[in-house]
């Protein structure tokens, strides 16, 4: 009941990479009915490039105990029934039952989070551009103020000089 009620996808494969069980969240996430997944190689849920190497990764892990994802958890790309790709956070655990080895993956669709991260990045870049623009504008205003001050000083000097010339020459 817990597995079936879980919001995240949960899938169990055997030591050959064959899907033994999936929960309803996995069905929704990938667009498959569980009857179409059970008995198939788990690489059906992976992009082509990863699918080509999965069986050798699994075999190497079982021989050496060195894995790239088992017991670690990380973001990977997955493939839906319609072929579309999407990001998931995948964590895999291993267990034995009745002398057989199994791997259970918990899969979380992180599409919304990735979109939010991209939007946040875009907004940050926009904010940085706005701050740069405003900084340039403020510097320009400061330069204009300096020039205006210099112009006032020059105008005052010109007025004083004109006044003095008028006094010296007798012009009103």
Short mmCIF file of N, CA, C and O in Angstrom, two decimals, residues 26-162:
data_model
loop_
_atom_site.label_atom_id
_atom_site.label_comp_id
_atom_site.label_asym_id
_atom_site.label_seq_id
_atom_site.Cartn_x
_atom_site.Cartn_y
_atom_site.Cartn_z
N UNK A 26 5.09 5.44 -11.27
CA UNK A 26 6.00 5.12 -12.38
C UNK A 26 5.21 5.02 -13.68
O UNK A 26 5.63 5.53 -14.72
N UNK A 27 4.04 4.38 -13.60
CA UNK A 27 3.19 4.27 -14.80
C UNK A 27 2.83 5.67 -15.33
O UNK A 27 2.95 5.93 -16.53
N UNK A 28 2.40 6.55 -14.44
CA UNK A 28 2.02 7.92 -14.84
C UNK A 28 3.21 8.69 -15.38
O UNK A 28 3.11 9.38 -16.39
N UNK A 29 4.33 8.56 -14.71
CA UNK A 29 5.52 9.31 -15.08
C UNK A 29 6.01 8.95 -16.49
O UNK A 29 6.40 9.82 -17.26
N UNK A 30 5.96 7.68 -16.81
CA UNK A 30 6.51 7.21 -18.08
C UNK A 30 5.46 6.96 -19.16
O UNK A 30 5.81 6.78 -20.32
N UNK A 31 4.18 6.94 -18.78
CA UNK A 31 3.12 6.74 -19.77
C UNK A 31 2.87 5.29 -20.15
O UNK A 31 2.25 5.02 -21.17
N UNK A 32 3.37 4.39 -19.36
CA UNK A 32 3.19 2.96 -19.61
C UNK A 32 2.21 2.38 -18.61
O UNK A 32 2.12 2.84 -17.48
N UNK A 33 1.55 1.31 -19.01
CA UNK A 33 0.79 0.47 -18.09
C UNK A 33 1.79 -0.53 -17.51
O UNK A 33 2.68 -0.99 -18.24
N UNK A 34 1.66 -0.88 -16.25
CA UNK A 34 2.64 -1.78 -15.64
C UNK A 34 2.78 -3.10 -16.39
O UNK A 34 3.85 -3.69 -16.44
N UNK A 35 1.69 -3.55 -17.02
CA UNK A 35 1.75 -4.81 -17.77
C UNK A 35 2.68 -4.72 -18.98
O UNK A 35 3.19 -5.73 -19.46
N UNK A 36 2.90 -3.49 -19.46
CA UNK A 36 3.83 -3.29 -20.58
C UNK A 36 5.28 -3.16 -20.11
O UNK A 36 6.20 -3.27 -20.90
N UNK A 37 5.47 -2.91 -18.81
CA UNK A 37 6.82 -2.75 -18.28
C UNK A 37 7.36 -4.02 -17.63
O UNK A 37 8.53 -4.37 -17.83
N UNK A 38 6.53 -4.69 -16.86
CA UNK A 38 6.98 -5.89 -16.15
C UNK A 38 7.43 -6.94 -17.16
O UNK A 38 6.72 -7.24 -18.12
N UNK A 39 8.65 -7.44 -16.94
CA UNK A 39 9.22 -8.43 -17.85
C UNK A 39 10.11 -7.82 -18.91
O UNK A 39 10.80 -8.54 -19.64
N UNK A 40 10.12 -6.49 -19.02
CA UNK A 40 10.98 -5.81 -20.01
C UNK A 40 12.26 -5.33 -19.32
O UNK A 40 12.30 -5.12 -18.11
N UNK A 41 13.29 -5.14 -20.11
CA UNK A 41 14.53 -4.58 -19.58
C UNK A 41 14.29 -3.13 -19.19
O UNK A 41 13.60 -2.40 -19.89
N UNK A 42 14.86 -2.73 -18.07
CA UNK A 42 14.67 -1.38 -17.56
C UNK A 42 15.19 -0.32 -18.54
O UNK A 42 14.79 0.84 -18.47
N UNK A 43 16.04 -0.71 -19.46
CA UNK A 43 16.58 0.27 -20.41
C UNK A 43 15.51 0.86 -21.32
O UNK A 43 15.76 1.85 -21.99
N UNK A 44 14.30 0.30 -21.30
CA UNK A 44 13.19 0.88 -22.06
C UNK A 44 12.83 2.27 -21.51
O UNK A 44 12.24 3.08 -22.21
N UNK A 45 13.24 2.55 -20.26
CA UNK A 45 12.94 3.83 -19.62
C UNK A 45 14.09 4.82 -19.75
O UNK A 45 14.06 5.89 -19.15
N UNK A 46 15.10 4.46 -20.54
CA UNK A 46 16.31 5.29 -20.66
C UNK A 46 16.47 5.81 -22.08
O UNK A 46 16.05 5.16 -23.04
N UNK A 47 17.13 6.96 -22.21
CA UNK A 47 17.49 7.44 -23.55
C UNK A 47 18.38 6.39 -24.23
O UNK A 47 19.08 5.62 -23.55
N UNK A 48 18.35 6.37 -25.53
CA UNK A 48 19.04 5.34 -26.31
C UNK A 48 20.50 5.14 -25.90
O UNK A 48 20.95 4.02 -25.74
N UNK A 49 21.23 6.23 -25.75
CA UNK A 49 22.66 6.16 -25.45
C UNK A 49 22.91 5.45 -24.11
O UNK A 49 23.79 4.61 -24.01
N UNK A 50 22.13 5.79 -23.10
CA UNK A 50 22.27 5.13 -21.79
C UNK A 50 21.80 3.68 -21.87
O UNK A 50 22.40 2.80 -21.25
N UNK A 51 20.73 3.46 -22.60
CA UNK A 51 20.16 2.11 -22.72
C UNK A 51 21.19 1.14 -23.30
O UNK A 51 21.27 -0.02 -22.87
N UNK A 52 22.00 1.61 -24.25
CA UNK A 52 23.00 0.74 -24.88
C UNK A 52 24.02 0.21 -23.88
O UNK A 52 24.53 -0.89 -24.04
N UNK A 53 24.31 0.98 -22.85
CA UNK A 53 25.37 0.63 -21.91
C UNK A 53 24.86 0.09 -20.58
O UNK A 53 25.66 -0.39 -19.78
N UNK A 54 23.56 0.16 -20.35
CA UNK A 54 23.04 -0.20 -19.03
C UNK A 54 23.36 -1.62 -18.60
O UNK A 54 23.80 -1.85 -17.46
N UNK A 55 23.16 -2.58 -19.48
CA UNK A 55 23.38 -3.98 -19.10
C UNK A 55 24.85 -4.21 -18.71
O UNK A 55 25.13 -4.94 -17.76
N UNK A 56 25.77 -3.57 -19.42
CA UNK A 56 27.19 -3.75 -19.07
C UNK A 56 27.50 -3.05 -17.75
O UNK A 56 28.32 -3.54 -16.96
N UNK A 57 26.88 -1.90 -17.47
CA UNK A 57 27.06 -1.24 -16.17
C UNK A 57 26.58 -2.15 -15.05
O UNK A 57 27.26 -2.31 -14.04
N UNK A 58 25.40 -2.72 -15.24
CA UNK A 58 24.81 -3.59 -14.22
C UNK A 58 25.70 -4.81 -13.99
O UNK A 58 25.98 -5.19 -12.85
N UNK A 59 26.16 -5.40 -15.06
CA UNK A 59 27.02 -6.57 -14.96
C UNK A 59 28.34 -6.23 -14.27
O UNK A 59 28.79 -6.96 -13.38
N UNK A 60 28.94 -5.11 -14.65
CA UNK A 60 30.20 -4.67 -14.03
C UNK A 60 30.01 -4.42 -12.53
O UNK A 60 30.84 -4.81 -11.72
N UNK A 61 28.88 -3.80 -12.18
CA UNK A 61 28.62 -3.54 -10.76
C UNK A 61 28.53 -4.85 -9.98
O UNK A 61 29.10 -4.97 -8.89
N UNK A 62 27.84 -5.81 -10.54
CA UNK A 62 27.67 -7.08 -9.84
C UNK A 62 28.98 -7.85 -9.72
O UNK A 62 29.17 -8.60 -8.77
N UNK A 63 29.90 -7.64 -10.66
CA UNK A 63 31.20 -8.31 -10.60
C UNK A 63 32.19 -7.58 -9.69
O UNK A 63 32.97 -8.21 -8.99
N UNK A 64 32.17 -6.25 -9.72
CA UNK A 64 33.19 -5.47 -9.01
C UNK A 64 32.68 -4.76 -7.77
O UNK A 64 33.48 -4.36 -6.92
N UNK A 65 31.38 -4.52 -7.69
CA UNK A 65 30.81 -3.75 -6.59
C UNK A 65 30.98 -2.25 -6.77
O UNK A 65 30.61 -1.47 -5.90
N UNK A 66 31.54 -1.85 -7.90
CA UNK A 66 31.74 -0.43 -8.19
C UNK A 66 30.63 0.04 -9.13
O UNK A 66 30.52 -0.43 -10.26
N UNK A 67 29.82 0.96 -8.62
CA UNK A 67 28.71 1.46 -9.41
C UNK A 67 28.77 2.96 -9.59
O UNK A 67 29.44 3.67 -8.83
N UNK A 68 28.05 3.44 -10.59
CA UNK A 68 28.00 4.87 -10.87
C UNK A 68 26.81 5.53 -10.19
O UNK A 68 26.79 6.74 -10.05
N UNK A 69 25.83 4.72 -9.79
CA UNK A 69 24.62 5.34 -9.24
C UNK A 69 24.05 4.57 -8.05
O UNK A 69 23.39 5.15 -7.20
N UNK A 70 24.31 3.30 -7.95
CA UNK A 70 23.73 2.48 -6.89
C UNK A 70 24.23 2.96 -5.53
O UNK A 70 25.43 3.07 -5.31
N UNK A 71 23.29 3.26 -4.65
CA UNK A 71 23.61 3.73 -3.32
C UNK A 71 24.01 5.20 -3.26
O UNK A 71 24.36 5.71 -2.21
N UNK A 72 23.94 5.89 -4.38
CA UNK A 72 24.38 7.28 -4.44
C UNK A 72 23.20 8.22 -4.68
O UNK A 72 22.91 9.08 -3.88
N UNK A 73 22.54 8.05 -5.76
CA UNK A 73 21.44 8.92 -6.17
C UNK A 73 21.99 10.12 -6.93
O UNK A 73 22.97 10.74 -6.51
N UNK A 74 21.37 10.41 -8.05
CA UNK A 74 21.79 11.56 -8.86
C UNK A 74 20.75 11.85 -9.92
O UNK A 74 19.83 11.07 -10.14
N UNK A 75 20.94 12.97 -10.57
CA UNK A 75 20.02 13.37 -11.64
C UNK A 75 20.46 12.71 -12.94
O UNK A 75 21.64 12.71 -13.29
N UNK A 76 19.48 12.11 -13.61
CA UNK A 76 19.72 11.47 -14.91
C UNK A 76 18.57 11.83 -15.84
O UNK A 76 17.57 12.41 -15.42
N UNK A 77 18.71 11.44 -17.09
CA UNK A 77 17.65 11.67 -18.05
C UNK A 77 16.90 10.36 -18.27
O UNK A 77 17.50 9.29 -18.30
N UNK A 78 15.58 10.46 -18.41
CA UNK A 78 14.75 9.28 -18.62
C UNK A 78 13.97 9.46 -19.93
O UNK A 78 13.94 10.54 -20.51
N UNK A 79 13.33 8.36 -20.37
CA UNK A 79 12.57 8.39 -21.63
C UNK A 79 11.17 7.84 -21.41
O UNK A 79 11.00 6.74 -20.88
N UNK A 80 10.18 8.62 -21.82
CA UNK A 80 8.78 8.20 -21.72
C UNK A 80 8.42 7.26 -22.87
O UNK A 80 9.17 7.12 -23.84
N UNK A 81 7.25 6.70 -22.78
CA UNK A 81 6.74 5.80 -23.82
C UNK A 81 6.70 6.50 -25.17
O UNK A 81 7.02 5.90 -26.20
N UNK A 82 6.36 7.81 -25.18
CA UNK A 82 6.28 8.55 -26.44
C UNK A 82 7.66 8.96 -26.98
O UNK A 82 7.77 9.61 -28.01
N UNK A 83 8.73 8.57 -26.25
CA UNK A 83 10.09 8.88 -26.70
C UNK A 83 10.63 10.19 -26.15
O UNK A 83 11.82 10.47 -26.30
N UNK A 84 9.78 11.00 -25.54
CA UNK A 84 10.26 12.27 -25.00
C UNK A 84 11.18 12.01 -23.80
O UNK A 84 11.01 11.05 -23.06
N UNK A 85 12.14 12.89 -23.65
CA UNK A 85 13.11 12.77 -22.56
C UNK A 85 12.79 13.79 -21.48
O UNK A 85 12.29 14.87 -21.78
N UNK A 86 13.11 13.44 -20.24
CA UNK A 86 12.85 14.35 -19.14
C UNK A 86 13.81 14.03 -18.00
O UNK A 86 14.31 12.92 -17.88
N UNK A 87 14.10 15.03 -17.15
CA UNK A 87 15.05 14.82 -16.06
C UNK A 87 14.37 14.17 -14.85
O UNK A 87 13.25 14.51 -14.51
N UNK A 88 15.09 13.24 -14.26
CA UNK A 88 14.62 12.62 -13.02
C UNK A 88 15.77 12.59 -12.02
O UNK A 88 16.94 12.62 -12.41
N UNK A 89 15.40 12.55 -10.75
CA UNK A 89 16.39 12.26 -9.71
C UNK A 89 16.19 10.79 -9.39
O UNK A 89 15.08 10.37 -9.04
N UNK A 90 17.23 10.01 -9.52
CA UNK A 90 17.16 8.57 -9.36
C UNK A 90 18.07 8.12 -8.22
O UNK A 90 19.25 8.45 -8.19
N UNK A 91 17.49 7.40 -7.29
CA UNK A 91 18.30 6.78 -6.25
C UNK A 91 17.98 5.29 -6.26
O UNK A 91 16.82 4.89 -6.36
N UNK A 92 19.02 4.49 -6.18
CA UNK A 92 18.86 3.04 -6.31
C UNK A 92 19.43 2.35 -5.08
O UNK A 92 20.53 2.66 -4.63
N UNK A 93 18.65 1.41 -4.58
CA UNK A 93 19.10 0.57 -3.48
C UNK A 93 19.12 -0.88 -3.92
O UNK A 93 18.46 -1.25 -4.90
N UNK A 94 19.85 -1.67 -3.21
CA UNK A 94 20.02 -3.08 -3.56
C UNK A 94 19.56 -3.95 -2.39
O UNK A 94 19.75 -3.58 -1.23
N UNK A 95 18.94 -5.08 -2.71
CA UNK A 95 18.56 -6.02 -1.65
C UNK A 95 18.51 -7.43 -2.21
O UNK A 95 18.47 -7.63 -3.44
N UNK A 96 18.53 -8.40 -1.33
CA UNK A 96 18.42 -9.81 -1.72
C UNK A 96 17.17 -10.39 -1.08
O UNK A 96 16.82 -10.04 0.05
N UNK A 97 16.53 -11.26 -1.81
CA UNK A 97 15.31 -11.91 -1.31
C UNK A 97 15.27 -13.32 -1.89
O UNK A 97 15.34 -13.49 -3.12
N UNK A 98 15.19 -14.30 -1.01
CA UNK A 98 15.14 -15.69 -1.46
C UNK A 98 16.36 -16.08 -2.29
O UNK A 98 16.25 -16.83 -3.26
N UNK A 99 17.53 -15.51 -1.94
CA UNK A 99 18.75 -15.84 -2.67
C UNK A 99 18.89 -15.11 -4.00
O UNK A 99 19.84 -15.35 -4.73
N UNK A 100 17.95 -14.24 -4.32
CA UNK A 100 18.02 -13.47 -5.57
C UNK A 100 18.36 -12.02 -5.26
O UNK A 100 17.98 -11.49 -4.23
N UNK A 101 19.04 -11.38 -6.18
CA UNK A 101 19.47 -9.99 -6.03
C UNK A 101 18.51 -9.08 -6.80
O UNK A 101 18.17 -9.35 -7.95
N UNK A 102 18.10 -7.99 -6.14
CA UNK A 102 17.19 -7.02 -6.75
C UNK A 102 17.72 -5.60 -6.54
O UNK A 102 18.48 -5.34 -5.60
N UNK A 103 17.24 -4.70 -7.36
CA UNK A 103 17.57 -3.28 -7.26
C UNK A 103 16.27 -2.50 -7.33
O UNK A 103 15.44 -2.75 -8.21
N UNK A 104 16.08 -1.60 -6.39
CA UNK A 104 14.88 -0.77 -6.38
C UNK A 104 15.29 0.68 -6.61
O UNK A 104 16.15 1.20 -5.91
N UNK A 105 14.64 1.27 -7.59
CA UNK A 105 14.91 2.67 -7.89
C UNK A 105 13.73 3.53 -7.48
O UNK A 105 12.57 3.17 -7.68
N UNK A 106 14.04 4.66 -6.86
CA UNK A 106 13.04 5.67 -6.56
C UNK A 106 13.29 6.80 -7.54
O UNK A 106 14.41 7.32 -7.63
N UNK A 107 12.24 7.13 -8.30
CA UNK A 107 12.38 8.07 -9.40
C UNK A 107 11.50 9.30 -9.16
O UNK A 107 10.30 9.16 -8.95
N UNK A 108 12.12 10.45 -9.21
CA UNK A 108 11.38 11.69 -8.99
C UNK A 108 11.52 12.55 -10.24
O UNK A 108 12.63 12.90 -10.64
N UNK A 109 10.40 12.88 -10.86
CA UNK A 109 10.40 13.76 -12.03
C UNK A 109 10.77 15.17 -11.54
O UNK A 109 10.07 15.75 -10.72
N UNK A 110 11.87 15.69 -12.04
CA UNK A 110 12.33 17.02 -11.60
C UNK A 110 12.17 18.07 -12.70
O UNK A 110 12.81 19.11 -12.68
N UNK A 111 11.27 17.80 -13.65
CA UNK A 111 11.03 18.74 -14.75
C UNK A 111 10.62 20.11 -14.24
O UNK A 111 11.18 21.12 -14.66
N UNK A 112 9.67 20.16 -13.31
CA UNK A 112 9.19 21.45 -12.79
C UNK A 112 10.32 22.18 -12.06
O UNK A 112 10.48 23.39 -12.22
N UNK A 113 11.11 21.44 -11.29
CA UNK A 113 12.22 22.07 -10.59
C UNK A 113 13.25 22.63 -11.57
O UNK A 113 13.75 23.73 -11.40
N UNK A 114 13.55 21.86 -12.62
CA UNK A 114 14.51 22.32 -13.62
C UNK A 114 14.01 23.56 -14.34
O UNK A 114 14.77 24.50 -14.59
N UNK A 115 12.70 23.59 -14.65
CA UNK A 115 12.12 24.78 -15.28
C UNK A 115 12.21 25.97 -14.35
O UNK A 115 12.54 27.08 -14.77
N UNK A 116 11.93 25.75 -13.06
CA UNK A 116 12.02 26.83 -12.07
C UNK A 116 13.46 27.32 -11.95
O UNK A 116 13.71 28.53 -11.86
N UNK A 117 14.42 26.41 -11.97
CA UNK A 117 15.84 26.80 -11.91
C UNK A 117 16.22 27.63 -13.14
O UNK A 117 16.93 28.62 -13.02
N UNK A 118 15.76 27.19 -14.31
CA UNK A 118 16.05 27.93 -15.54
C UNK A 118 15.41 29.32 -15.50
O UNK A 118 16.03 30.31 -15.90
N UNK A 119 14.17 29.40 -15.01
CA UNK A 119 13.49 30.69 -14.89
C UNK A 119 14.22 31.59 -13.90
O UNK A 119 14.40 32.79 -14.15
N UNK A 120 14.65 31.03 -12.79
CA UNK A 120 15.41 31.79 -11.80
C UNK A 120 16.72 32.29 -12.41
O UNK A 120 17.10 33.44 -12.20
N UNK A 121 17.38 31.44 -13.17
CA UNK A 121 18.63 31.84 -13.84
C UNK A 121 18.35 32.97 -14.82
O UNK A 121 19.09 33.95 -14.87
N UNK A 122 17.28 32.84 -15.59
CA UNK A 122 16.92 33.88 -16.56
C UNK A 122 16.61 35.20 -15.85
O UNK A 122 17.07 36.27 -16.26
N UNK A 123 15.85 35.12 -14.75
CA UNK A 123 15.52 36.33 -13.99
C UNK A 123 16.76 36.95 -13.37
O UNK A 123 16.89 38.18 -13.34
N UNK A 124 17.67 36.13 -12.88
CA UNK A 124 18.93 36.64 -12.32
C UNK A 124 19.73 37.37 -13.38
O UNK A 124 20.28 38.45 -13.13
N UNK A 125 19.82 36.78 -14.57
CA UNK A 125 20.56 37.41 -15.67
C UNK A 125 19.90 38.73 -16.05
O UNK A 125 20.58 39.73 -16.30
N UNK A 126 18.58 38.75 -16.09
CA UNK A 126 17.84 39.97 -16.41
C UNK A 126 18.09 41.04 -15.34
O UNK A 126 18.29 42.22 -15.66
N UNK A 127 18.07 40.63 -14.08
CA UNK A 127 18.33 41.55 -12.98
C UNK A 127 19.75 42.11 -13.07
O UNK A 127 19.96 43.31 -12.89
N UNK A 128 20.71 41.25 -13.38
CA UNK A 128 22.10 41.70 -13.52
C UNK A 128 22.21 42.72 -14.65
O UNK A 128 22.91 43.74 -14.50
N UNK A 129 21.53 42.47 -15.77
CA UNK A 129 21.55 43.43 -16.88
C UNK A 129 20.92 44.75 -16.45
O UNK A 129 21.44 45.82 -16.77
N UNK A 130 19.82 44.69 -15.70
CA UNK A 130 19.16 45.91 -15.23
C UNK A 130 20.06 46.70 -14.28
O UNK A 130 20.13 47.92 -14.36
N UNK A 131 20.75 45.99 -13.38
CA UNK A 131 21.66 46.66 -12.45
C UNK A 131 22.81 47.31 -13.22
O UNK A 131 23.19 48.45 -12.94
N UNK A 132 23.34 46.60 -14.21
CA UNK A 132 24.42 47.17 -15.03
C UNK A 132 23.94 48.42 -15.77
O UNK A 132 24.65 49.43 -15.81
N UNK A 133 22.74 48.33 -16.33
CA UNK A 133 22.16 49.48 -17.03
C UNK A 133 21.97 50.66 -16.08
O UNK A 133 22.31 51.79 -16.40
N UNK A 134 21.43 50.38 -14.93
CA UNK A 134 21.19 51.45 -13.94
C UNK A 134 22.51 52.06 -13.48
O UNK A 134 22.62 53.27 -13.33
N UNK A 135 23.51 51.21 -13.28
CA UNK A 135 24.83 51.70 -12.88
C UNK A 135 25.41 52.62 -13.95
O UNK A 135 25.94 53.69 -13.64
N UNK A 136 25.28 52.21 -15.21
CA UNK A 136 25.75 53.07 -16.32
C UNK A 136 24.98 54.39 -16.34
O UNK A 136 25.55 55.46 -16.53
N UNK A 137 23.68 54.33 -16.11
CA UNK A 137 22.82 55.51 -16.10
C UNK A 137 23.23 56.46 -14.97
O UNK A 137 23.36 57.67 -15.17
N UNK A 138 23.49 55.91 -13.78
CA UNK A 138 23.90 56.73 -12.63
C UNK A 138 25.25 57.38 -12.92
O UNK A 138 25.45 58.57 -12.64
N UNK A 139 26.19 56.61 -13.50
CA UNK A 139 27.49 57.19 -13.84
C UNK A 139 27.34 58.32 -14.86
O UNK A 139 28.01 59.34 -14.76
N UNK A 140 26.46 58.12 -15.82
CA UNK A 140 26.20 59.15 -16.83
C UNK A 140 25.62 60.40 -16.17
O UNK A 140 26.05 61.53 -16.46
N UNK A 141 24.67 60.21 -15.25
CA UNK A 141 24.10 61.35 -14.53
C UNK A 141 25.16 62.07 -13.71
O UNK A 141 25.17 63.31 -13.64
N UNK A 142 26.05 61.31 -13.11
CA UNK A 142 27.13 61.93 -12.34
C UNK A 142 28.05 62.74 -13.25
O UNK A 142 28.47 63.85 -12.90
N UNK A 143 28.36 62.20 -14.43
CA UNK A 143 29.19 62.93 -15.39
C UNK A 143 28.49 64.20 -15.86
O UNK A 143 29.11 65.26 -15.98
N UNK A 144 27.18 64.10 -16.09
CA UNK A 144 26.40 65.28 -16.51
C UNK A 144 26.43 66.33 -15.40
O UNK A 144 26.58 67.53 -15.67
N UNK A 145 26.30 65.91 -14.15
CA UNK A 145 26.33 66.84 -13.02
C UNK A 145 27.68 67.55 -12.96
O UNK A 145 27.74 68.77 -12.71
N UNK A 146 28.76 66.81 -13.17
CA UNK A 146 30.09 67.42 -13.16
C UNK A 146 30.21 68.44 -14.29
O UNK A 146 30.68 69.57 -14.09
N UNK A 147 29.75 68.07 -15.48
CA UNK A 147 29.82 68.98 -16.63
C UNK A 147 28.95 70.21 -16.39
O UNK A 147 29.35 71.34 -16.67
N UNK A 148 27.74 69.99 -15.82
CA UNK A 148 26.85 71.12 -15.52
C UNK A 148 27.50 72.05 -14.50
O UNK A 148 27.41 73.28 -14.63
N UNK A 149 28.15 71.47 -13.51
CA UNK A 149 28.84 72.27 -12.49
C UNK A 149 29.97 73.08 -13.14
O UNK A 149 30.15 74.26 -12.86
N UNK A 150 30.71 72.41 -14.03
CA UNK A 150 31.78 73.11 -14.74
C UNK A 150 31.20 74.21 -15.62
O UNK A 150 31.76 75.31 -15.72
N UNK A 151 30.07 73.94 -16.26
CA UNK A 151 29.41 74.94 -17.10
C UNK A 151 28.96 76.13 -16.26
O UNK A 151 29.10 77.29 -16.67
N UNK A 152 28.40 75.85 -15.07
CA UNK A 152 28.00 76.94 -14.17
C UNK A 152 29.21 77.79 -13.79
O UNK A 152 29.15 79.02 -13.77
N UNK A 153 30.30 77.11 -13.47
CA UNK A 153 31.53 77.81 -13.10
C UNK A 153 32.02 78.67 -14.26
O UNK A 153 32.39 79.84 -14.08
N UNK A 154 31.99 78.11 -15.46
CA UNK A 154 32.42 78.86 -16.65
C UNK A 154 31.49 80.04 -16.92
O UNK A 154 31.93 81.14 -17.27
N UNK A 155 30.18 79.83 -16.76
CA UNK A 155 29.21 80.89 -16.98
C UNK A 155 29.42 82.03 -15.97
O UNK A 155 29.41 83.21 -16.32
N UNK A 156 29.66 81.63 -14.71
CA UNK A 156 29.93 82.64 -13.68
C UNK A 156 31.19 83.43 -14.02
O UNK A 156 31.25 84.66 -13.88
N UNK A 157 32.22 82.72 -14.47
CA UNK A 157 33.47 83.39 -14.84
C UNK A 157 33.26 84.30 -16.04
O UNK A 157 33.78 85.42 -16.09
N UNK A 158 32.47 83.83 -17.03
CA UNK A 158 32.18 84.63 -18.21
C UNK A 158 31.37 85.87 -17.83
O UNK A 158 31.64 86.98 -18.31
N UNK A 159 30.40 85.71 -16.95
CA UNK A 159 29.58 86.84 -16.48
C UNK A 159 30.45 87.85 -15.76
O UNK A 159 30.35 89.07 -15.99
N UNK A 160 31.34 87.38 -14.90
CA UNK A 160 32.24 88.27 -14.17
C UNK A 160 33.17 89.00 -15.12
O UNK A 160 33.40 90.22 -14.99
N UNK A 161 33.69 88.24 -16.11
CA UNK A 161 34.60 88.86 -17.08
C UNK A 161 33.87 89.89 -17.93
O UNK A 161 34.38 90.98 -18.19
N UNK A 162 32.66 89.56 -18.34
CA UNK A 162 31.86 90.49 -19.14
C UNK A 162 31.56 91.75 -18.34
O UNK A 162 31.68 92.88 -18.84
#
